[in-house]
Structures are given as structure tokens and as C-alpha cells.
C-alpha atoms as one frame of an Amber mdcrd trajectory, in Angstrom:
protein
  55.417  17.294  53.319  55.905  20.396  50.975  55.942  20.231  47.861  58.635
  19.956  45.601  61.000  18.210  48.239  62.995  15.855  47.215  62.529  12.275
  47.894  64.974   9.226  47.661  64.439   5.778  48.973  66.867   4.679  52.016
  68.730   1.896  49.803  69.176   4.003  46.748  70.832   7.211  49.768  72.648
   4.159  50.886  73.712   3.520  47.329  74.724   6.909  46.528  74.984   8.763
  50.124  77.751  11.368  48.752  75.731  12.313  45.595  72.865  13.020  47.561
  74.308  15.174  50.597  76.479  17.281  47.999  73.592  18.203  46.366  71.651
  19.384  49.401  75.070  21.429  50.294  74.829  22.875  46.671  71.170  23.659
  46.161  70.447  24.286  49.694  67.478  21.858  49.063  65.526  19.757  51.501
  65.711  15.618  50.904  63.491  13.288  52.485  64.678   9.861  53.039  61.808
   7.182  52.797  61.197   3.804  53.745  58.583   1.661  52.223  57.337   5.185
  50.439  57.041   6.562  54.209  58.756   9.281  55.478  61.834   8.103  58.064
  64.207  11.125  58.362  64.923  14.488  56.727  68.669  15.824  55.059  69.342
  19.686  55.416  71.296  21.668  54.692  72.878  23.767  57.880  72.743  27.653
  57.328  75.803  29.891  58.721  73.129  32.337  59.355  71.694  30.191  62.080
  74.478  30.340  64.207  75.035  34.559  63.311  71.414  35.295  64.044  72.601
  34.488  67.702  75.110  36.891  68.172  74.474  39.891  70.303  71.347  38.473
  71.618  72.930  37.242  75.012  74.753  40.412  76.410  75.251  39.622  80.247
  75.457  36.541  82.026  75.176  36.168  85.654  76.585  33.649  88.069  74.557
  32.981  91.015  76.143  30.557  94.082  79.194  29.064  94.175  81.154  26.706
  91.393  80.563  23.732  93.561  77.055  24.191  95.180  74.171  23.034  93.347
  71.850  25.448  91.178  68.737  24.063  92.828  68.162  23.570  96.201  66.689
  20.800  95.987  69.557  19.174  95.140  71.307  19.835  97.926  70.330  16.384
  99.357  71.738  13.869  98.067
């Protein structure tokens, strides 16, 4: 785990679920969610440059076959 993440114990992000995920929005900060002092799952926060980075990088799409015929062959027998 890197250091200086966050951690908060399952019951007390049960306890307090909205305080916790509106400061990750906020401060854009990781938060690991233990149980028994292990790690179970990770909170973060979702970037809008994530989805931007995509753009442009698909520029032409091809269709091959027909709408109702199967991509692979293989399936063809069922």
C-alpha cells in the first residue's frame, strides 16, 4: 500500500459512509477500507480526464459480416 493513504475500518465507513466518499471527491485522495486491519477494497475518486484521454484515439470503425451472422465462425453451429 502507499504511503500516506488513507485508511478507515469497514464499520466506522459504514458509520460515516457520506463523510468519507465526500472527502475522496474533495481531496481527490485514495481510502482504503479494512477489515480486521487487512485490506478489503479501495475508494477513488473517478477523474473526467479518464474518459477525455479517450477521445480521438478510435477514428474508424469497421463492420465486417452481416448484423445477424455471428463474428466467429465458430459459432455458426449451434
Amino acid at each position: 500500500m502507499q504511503s500516506g493513504m488513507k485508511q478507515v475500518g469497514k464499520r466506522q465507513f459504514t458509520l460515516h459512509t457520506s463523510r468519507y466518499l465526500k472527502r475522496v471527491e474533495q481531496t481527490g485522495e485514495e481510502l482504503v477500507i479494512t477489515d480486521r486491519n487487512n485490506p478489503c477494497l479501495k475508494v477513488i475518486p473517478l477523474r473526467r480526464k479518464m474518459v477525455s484521454d479517450l477521445r480521438g484515439l478510435i477514428t474508424t470503425v469497421k463492420a465486417k459480416g452481416g448484423i445477424n451472422s455471428p463474428i466467429l465462425p465458430a459459432l455458426n453451429k449451434w
